[in-house]
Amino acid sequence: EWYVGTAKNLPKQFFFDEEHHGKIYEHVGNGETARPIDLSITKVVVQIWIVVVVLILVFLSCAKWYKNGDEKTETPKGFVGVMEMFVMTIHDDLIRPSVGEKNYQRFAPYLLTVFF
């Protein structure tokens, strides 16, 4: 028989602890119990992966335009233009007034990274 996620398929030193909402715990050699590292893929983990993939696609598409285009003579259009407008709005209307004219250039790259 095949038992997935039941006490029958766990090694002998592991058990489900009902006091901790059915989490898997391990009997350690000195009589204590410890919770092993939980690397299960949950909904939150999948959502984080989706966000990472979307952000990578956004940044790579913008970087492709800046690599191939001439940013000195032509303006970005479409999605790249919207992203540049968004970044410049954060830079000019949020970071510069908050940090101050004297120090904003030093902190702008870090704060833009934190914002995204």
XYZ file of N, CA, C and O in Angstrom:
464
model
N 0.832 -1.190 0.000
C 0.000 0.000 0.000
C 0.871 1.244 0.000
O 2.004 1.215 0.452
N 0.292 2.309 -0.469
C 0.999 3.581 -0.554
C 0.342 4.572 0.397
O -0.842 4.857 0.293
N 1.096 5.095 1.345
C 0.591 6.065 2.302
C 1.394 7.342 2.171
O 2.592 7.361 2.430
N 0.752 8.396 1.753
C 1.430 9.681 1.591
C 1.015 10.592 2.737
O -0.173 10.810 2.967
N 1.993 11.111 3.454
C 1.709 12.049 4.536
C 1.017 11.448 5.731
O 0.255 12.120 6.411
N 1.236 10.182 5.994
C 0.634 9.542 7.157
C 1.739 9.021 8.069
O 2.907 8.958 7.691
N 1.348 8.637 9.258
C 2.321 8.134 10.225
C 2.920 6.795 9.784
O 4.007 6.435 10.208
N 2.251 6.076 8.880
C 2.747 4.767 8.451
C 3.979 4.871 7.564
O 4.775 3.949 7.506
N 4.156 5.990 6.853
C 5.315 6.090 5.964
C 6.451 6.908 6.563
O 7.472 7.104 5.918
N 6.297 7.385 7.783
C 7.366 8.130 8.444
C 8.386 7.168 9.050
O 8.017 6.101 9.545
N 9.658 7.527 9.040
C 10.644 6.716 9.777
C 10.301 6.704 11.267
O 9.579 7.562 11.774
N 10.834 5.737 11.980
C 10.433 5.522 13.375
C 10.720 6.700 14.297
O 10.006 6.914 15.262
N 11.768 7.490 14.030
C 12.102 8.580 14.937
C 11.198 9.799 14.745
O 11.217 10.718 15.543
N 10.361 9.821 13.682
C 9.484 10.958 13.426
C 8.059 10.640 13.854
O 7.625 9.498 13.827
N 7.300 11.710 14.218
C 5.914 11.520 14.626
C 5.149 12.821 14.391
O 5.728 13.887 14.243
N 3.819 12.704 14.325
C 2.947 13.873 14.217
C 2.613 14.356 15.622
O 2.087 13.603 16.432
N 2.897 15.607 15.915
C 2.642 16.163 17.242
C 1.332 16.936 17.208
O 1.227 17.981 16.564
N 0.327 16.439 17.895
C -0.989 17.074 17.901
C -0.989 18.402 18.666
O -1.814 19.262 18.398
N -0.073 18.565 19.627
C 0.009 19.836 20.356
C 0.433 20.979 19.452
O 0.133 22.130 19.706
N 1.145 20.659 18.385
C 1.624 21.666 17.439
C 0.893 21.546 16.103
O 1.493 21.652 15.041
N -0.400 21.290 16.166
C -1.284 21.269 14.995
C -0.868 20.228 13.960
O -0.939 20.462 12.759
N -0.415 19.074 14.425
C -0.107 17.972 13.529
C 1.188 18.105 12.753
O 1.380 17.431 11.746
N 2.091 18.966 13.199
C 3.386 19.112 12.530
C 4.262 17.898 12.821
O 4.123 17.235 13.836
N 5.196 17.623 11.915
C 6.094 16.480 12.088
C 7.241 16.879 13.010
O 7.873 17.912 12.818
N 7.491 16.056 14.019
C 8.594 16.252 14.955
C 9.456 15.005 14.982
O 9.043 13.937 14.532
N 10.655 15.152 15.546
C 11.616 14.051 15.587
C 12.024 13.783 17.027
O 12.260 14.708 17.805
N 12.114 12.501 17.393
C 12.661 12.121 18.694
C 14.185 12.190 18.587
O 14.793 11.462 17.807
N 14.804 13.073 19.384
C 16.258 13.213 19.383
C 16.822 12.215 20.390
O 16.130 11.779 21.305
N 18.086 11.856 20.237
C 18.713 10.818 21.058
C 18.637 11.046 22.555
O 18.575 10.105 23.318
N 18.625 12.296 23.022
C 18.625 12.546 24.467
C 17.217 12.612 25.060
O 17.043 13.053 26.180
N 16.212 12.185 24.328
C 14.844 12.159 24.841
C 14.024 13.387 24.491
O 12.824 13.419 24.744
N 14.635 14.413 23.933
C 13.906 15.614 23.549
C 13.308 15.444 22.161
O 13.610 14.493 21.447
N 12.462 16.380 21.802
C 11.896 16.378 20.455
C 12.322 17.660 19.745
O 12.502 18.700 20.371
N 12.473 17.566 18.441
C 12.876 18.725 17.638
C 12.095 18.698 16.335
O 11.723 17.632 15.840
N 11.850 19.873 15.791
C 11.147 19.968 14.522
C 12.165 20.064 13.394
O 12.995 20.973 13.374
N 12.127 19.152 12.425
C 13.074 19.224 11.306
C 12.745 20.399 10.383
O 11.671 20.975 10.455
N 13.677 20.733 9.512
C 13.482 21.827 8.567
C 12.353 21.463 7.610
O 12.339 20.377 7.030
N 11.419 22.391 7.433
C 10.279 22.165 6.559
C 10.529 22.860 5.223
O 10.533 24.073 5.137
N 10.794 22.090 4.179
C 11.055 22.631 2.847
C 9.911 22.330 1.890
O 10.112 22.229 0.679
N 8.705 22.224 2.417
C 7.575 21.902 1.562
C 7.194 23.108 0.702
O 7.398 24.261 1.080
N 6.659 22.821 -0.468
C 6.231 23.867 -1.390
C 4.781 24.202 -1.062
O 3.881 23.402 -1.273
N 4.581 25.404 -0.538
C 3.250 25.853 -0.161
C 2.746 26.870 -1.179
O 3.442 27.228 -2.126
N 1.531 27.358 -0.963
C 0.974 28.377 -1.850
C 1.815 29.643 -1.827
O 2.014 30.289 -2.860
N 2.322 29.992 -0.669
C 3.132 31.204 -0.547
C 4.431 31.068 -1.345
O 4.849 32.006 -2.025
N 5.046 29.909 -1.280
C 6.284 29.676 -2.029
C 6.019 29.774 -3.527
O 6.783 30.393 -4.268
N 4.932 29.207 -3.992
C 4.581 29.281 -5.415
C 4.322 30.728 -5.821
O 4.752 31.173 -6.890
N 3.634 31.498 -4.971
C 3.386 32.913 -5.276
C 4.689 33.694 -5.356
O 4.851 34.558 -6.229
N 5.626 33.408 -4.476
C 6.925 34.084 -4.527
C 7.645 33.749 -5.828
O 8.229 34.622 -6.468
N 7.610 32.488 -6.236
C 8.246 32.096 -7.504
C 7.615 32.829 -8.681
O 8.316 33.259 -9.593
N 6.289 32.953 -8.678
C 5.599 33.661 -9.767
C 6.019 35.115 -9.809
O 6.298 35.666 -10.877
N 6.092 35.773 -8.656
C 6.508 37.168 -8.602
C 7.945 37.327 -9.085
O 8.263 38.263 -9.828
N 8.815 36.412 -8.702
C 10.213 36.475 -9.150
C 10.291 36.349 -10.666
O 11.016 37.108 -11.326
N 9.555 35.422 -11.255
C 9.576 35.242 -12.701
C 9.050 36.488 -13.409
O 9.634 36.953 -14.397
N 7.960 37.066 -12.892
C 7.398 38.283 -13.508
C 8.399 39.431 -13.431
O 8.609 40.145 -14.416
N 9.030 39.629 -12.275
C 10.002 40.715 -12.143
C 11.214 40.503 -13.042
O 11.731 41.455 -13.639
N 11.672 39.271 -13.163
C 12.800 38.998 -14.061
C 12.421 39.321 -15.499
O 13.199 39.949 -16.226
N 11.223 38.927 -15.917
C 10.776 39.235 -17.277
C 10.660 40.744 -17.507
O 11.047 41.247 -18.567
N 10.134 41.467 -16.518
C 10.001 42.925 -16.650
C 11.372 43.570 -16.791
O 11.606 44.375 -17.701
N 12.282 43.234 -15.910
C 13.596 43.878 -15.937
C 14.413 43.474 -17.162
O 15.128 44.300 -17.726
N 14.305 42.216 -17.589
C 15.041 41.807 -18.782
C 14.500 42.466 -20.041
O 15.260 42.820 -20.938
N 13.174 42.645 -20.119
C 12.622 43.317 -21.303
C 13.042 44.782 -21.342
O 13.336 45.317 -22.423
N 13.088 45.433 -20.205
C 13.550 46.828 -20.168
C 15.046 46.909 -20.474
O 15.491 47.798 -21.202
N 15.815 45.990 -19.936
C 17.259 46.000 -20.185
C 17.570 45.747 -21.653
O 18.529 46.314 -22.195
N 16.755 44.930 -22.306
C 16.957 44.656 -23.731
C 16.795 45.939 -24.548
O 17.566 46.187 -25.477
N 15.792 46.759 -24.204
C 15.614 48.009 -24.944
C 16.815 48.925 -24.741
O 17.318 49.522 -25.687
N 17.290 49.046 -23.511
C 18.430 49.926 -23.239
C 19.722 49.385 -23.860
O 20.612 50.155 -24.200
N 19.826 48.075 -24.016
C 21.012 47.499 -24.645
C 21.012 47.758 -26.149
O 22.042 48.095 -26.724
N 19.857 47.603 -26.783
C 19.769 47.727 -28.239
C 19.427 49.130 -28.715
O 19.795 49.506 -29.813
N 18.712 49.918 -27.911
C 18.279 51.244 -28.329
C 19.290 52.314 -27.972
O 20.250 52.085 -27.248
N 19.062 53.486 -28.521
C 19.916 54.635 -28.214
C 19.130 55.553 -27.284
O 18.260 56.305 -27.724
N 19.419 55.475 -25.995
C 18.644 56.236 -25.014
C 18.897 57.733 -25.078
O 18.162 58.519 -24.494
N 19.939 58.155 -25.781
C 20.237 59.592 -25.907
C 19.350 60.271 -26.947
O 18.998 61.428 -26.797
N 18.982 59.554 -28.031
C 18.239 60.197 -29.112
C 16.780 59.770 -29.189
O 15.945 60.543 -29.622
N 16.438 58.553 -28.793
C 15.049 58.133 -28.871
C 14.496 57.856 -27.480
O 15.208 57.463 -26.569
N 13.195 58.082 -27.342
C 12.549 57.857 -26.050
C 11.943 56.460 -26.030
O 11.491 55.963 -27.062
N 11.921 55.834 -24.872
C 11.319 54.504 -24.794
C 9.804 54.598 -24.984
O 9.156 55.532 -24.513
N 9.257 53.620 -25.669
C 7.821 53.579 -25.934
C 7.247 52.294 -25.360
O 7.959 51.357 -25.056
N 5.960 52.292 -25.205
C 5.268 51.093 -24.742
C 5.584 50.759 -23.293
O 5.629 51.619 -22.420
N 5.811 49.477 -23.069
C 6.018 48.974 -21.712
C 7.266 49.571 -21.070
O 7.257 49.923 -19.886
N 8.335 49.703 -21.835
C 9.584 50.262 -21.302
C 9.376 51.712 -20.895
O 9.874 52.166 -19.860
N 8.611 52.452 -21.673
C 8.307 53.845 -21.323
C 7.504 53.953 -20.040
O 7.746 54.840 -19.218
N 6.548 53.056 -19.858
C 5.749 53.047 -18.624
C 6.638 52.722 -17.426
O 6.526 53.358 -16.366
N 7.517 51.747 -17.576
C 8.404 51.390 -16.465
C 9.359 52.534 -16.129
O 9.623 52.811 -14.958
N 9.894 53.200 -17.160
C 10.779 54.328 -16.893
C 10.031 55.457 -16.208
O 10.547 56.085 -15.279
N 8.801 55.717 -16.640
C 7.990 56.746 -15.991
C 7.754 56.391 -14.520
O 7.850 57.248 -13.632
N 7.472 55.125 -14.246
C 7.229 54.669 -12.885
C 8.477 54.850 -12.015
O 8.411 55.379 -10.900
N 9.631 54.429 -12.530
C 10.882 54.545 -11.770
C 11.249 56.008 -11.551
O 11.648 56.409 -10.450
N 11.102 56.834 -12.573
C 11.448 58.254 -12.441
C 10.498 58.976 -11.494
O 10.898 59.902 -10.781
N 9.227 58.567 -11.461
C 8.284 59.148 -10.511
C 8.704 58.832 -9.083
O 8.686 59.710 -8.207
N 9.078 57.586 -8.832
C 9.550 57.213 -7.495
C 10.826 57.984 -7.158
O 10.985 58.506 -6.056
N 11.729 58.079 -8.128
C 13.005 58.764 -7.918
C 12.796 60.254 -7.641
O 13.325 60.793 -6.663
N 12.014 60.930 -8.495
C 11.880 62.381 -8.401
C 10.879 62.838 -7.346
O 11.080 63.870 -6.715
N 9.787 62.090 -7.158
C 8.724 62.542 -6.267
C 8.741 61.900 -4.892
O 8.058 62.370 -3.982
N 9.498 60.839 -4.717
C 9.523 60.175 -3.417
C 10.905 60.225 -2.772
O 11.047 60.681 -1.636
N 11.922 59.779 -3.503
C 13.258 59.687 -2.919
C 13.895 61.057 -2.745
O 14.411 61.380 -1.675
N 13.865 61.884 -3.790
C 14.531 63.192 -3.725
C 13.961 64.077 -2.610
O 14.725 64.612 -1.810
N 12.635 64.221 -2.475
C 12.133 65.056 -1.370
C 12.366 64.437 0.015
O 12.572 65.157 0.991
N 12.318 63.105 0.094
C 12.459 62.456 1.403
C 13.891 62.513 1.916
O 14.118 62.761 3.105
N 14.865 62.266 1.042
C 16.261 62.215 1.464
C 16.884 63.602 1.453
O 17.716 63.924 2.299
N 16.493 64.419 0.500
C 17.049 65.764 0.395
C 17.929 65.897 -0.835
O 18.495 64.917 -1.321
N 18.030 67.120 -1.327
C 18.789 67.380 -2.553
C 20.274 67.036 -2.421
O 20.915 66.683 -3.395
N 20.796 67.143 -1.221
C 22.227 66.946 -1.036
C 22.642 65.472 -1.131
O 23.666 65.149 -1.730
N 21.843 64.569 -0.577
C 22.249 63.170 -0.459
C 21.429 62.191 -1.294
O 21.684 60.996 -1.239
N 20.450 62.645 -2.062
C 19.556 61.691 -2.715
C 20.268 60.838 -3.759
O 19.915 59.671 -3.943
N 21.267 61.365 -4.447
C 21.944 60.584 -5.482
C 22.719 59.402 -4.885
O 22.854 58.365 -5.522
N 23.188 59.562 -3.683
C 23.935 58.492 -3.033
C 23.024 57.336 -2.616
O 23.400 56.173 -2.693
N 21.798 57.657 -2.192
C 20.890 56.636 -1.676
C 19.868 56.152 -2.695
O 19.172 55.164 -2.453
N 19.731 56.813 -3.830
C 18.693 56.470 -4.808
C 18.809 55.041 -5.328
O 17.786 54.332 -5.388
N 19.985 54.539 -5.728
C 20.031 53.153 -6.214
C 19.579 52.133 -5.165
O 18.830 51.203 -5.476
N 20.004 52.327 -3.928
C 19.596 51.401 -2.861
C 18.088 51.475 -2.631
O 17.414 50.449 -2.541
N 17.540 52.681 -2.525
C 16.119 52.827 -2.244
C 15.258 52.326 -3.398
O 14.174 51.761 -3.167
N 15.694 52.496 -4.632
C 14.943 51.930 -5.754
C 14.964 50.403 -5.707
O 13.983 49.748 -6.022
N 16.100 49.837 -5.316
C 16.184 48.380 -5.189
C 15.266 47.881 -4.095
O 14.546 46.877 -4.271
N 15.217 48.574 -2.976
C 14.339 48.177 -1.865
C 12.878 48.318 -2.286
O 12.044 47.491 -1.932
N 12.556 49.358 -3.054
C 11.176 49.576 -3.458
C 10.681 48.433 -4.331
O 9.531 48.002 -4.203
N 11.516 47.922 -5.209
C 11.088 46.824 -6.071
C 11.302 45.514 -5.365
O 10.772 44.526 -5.648
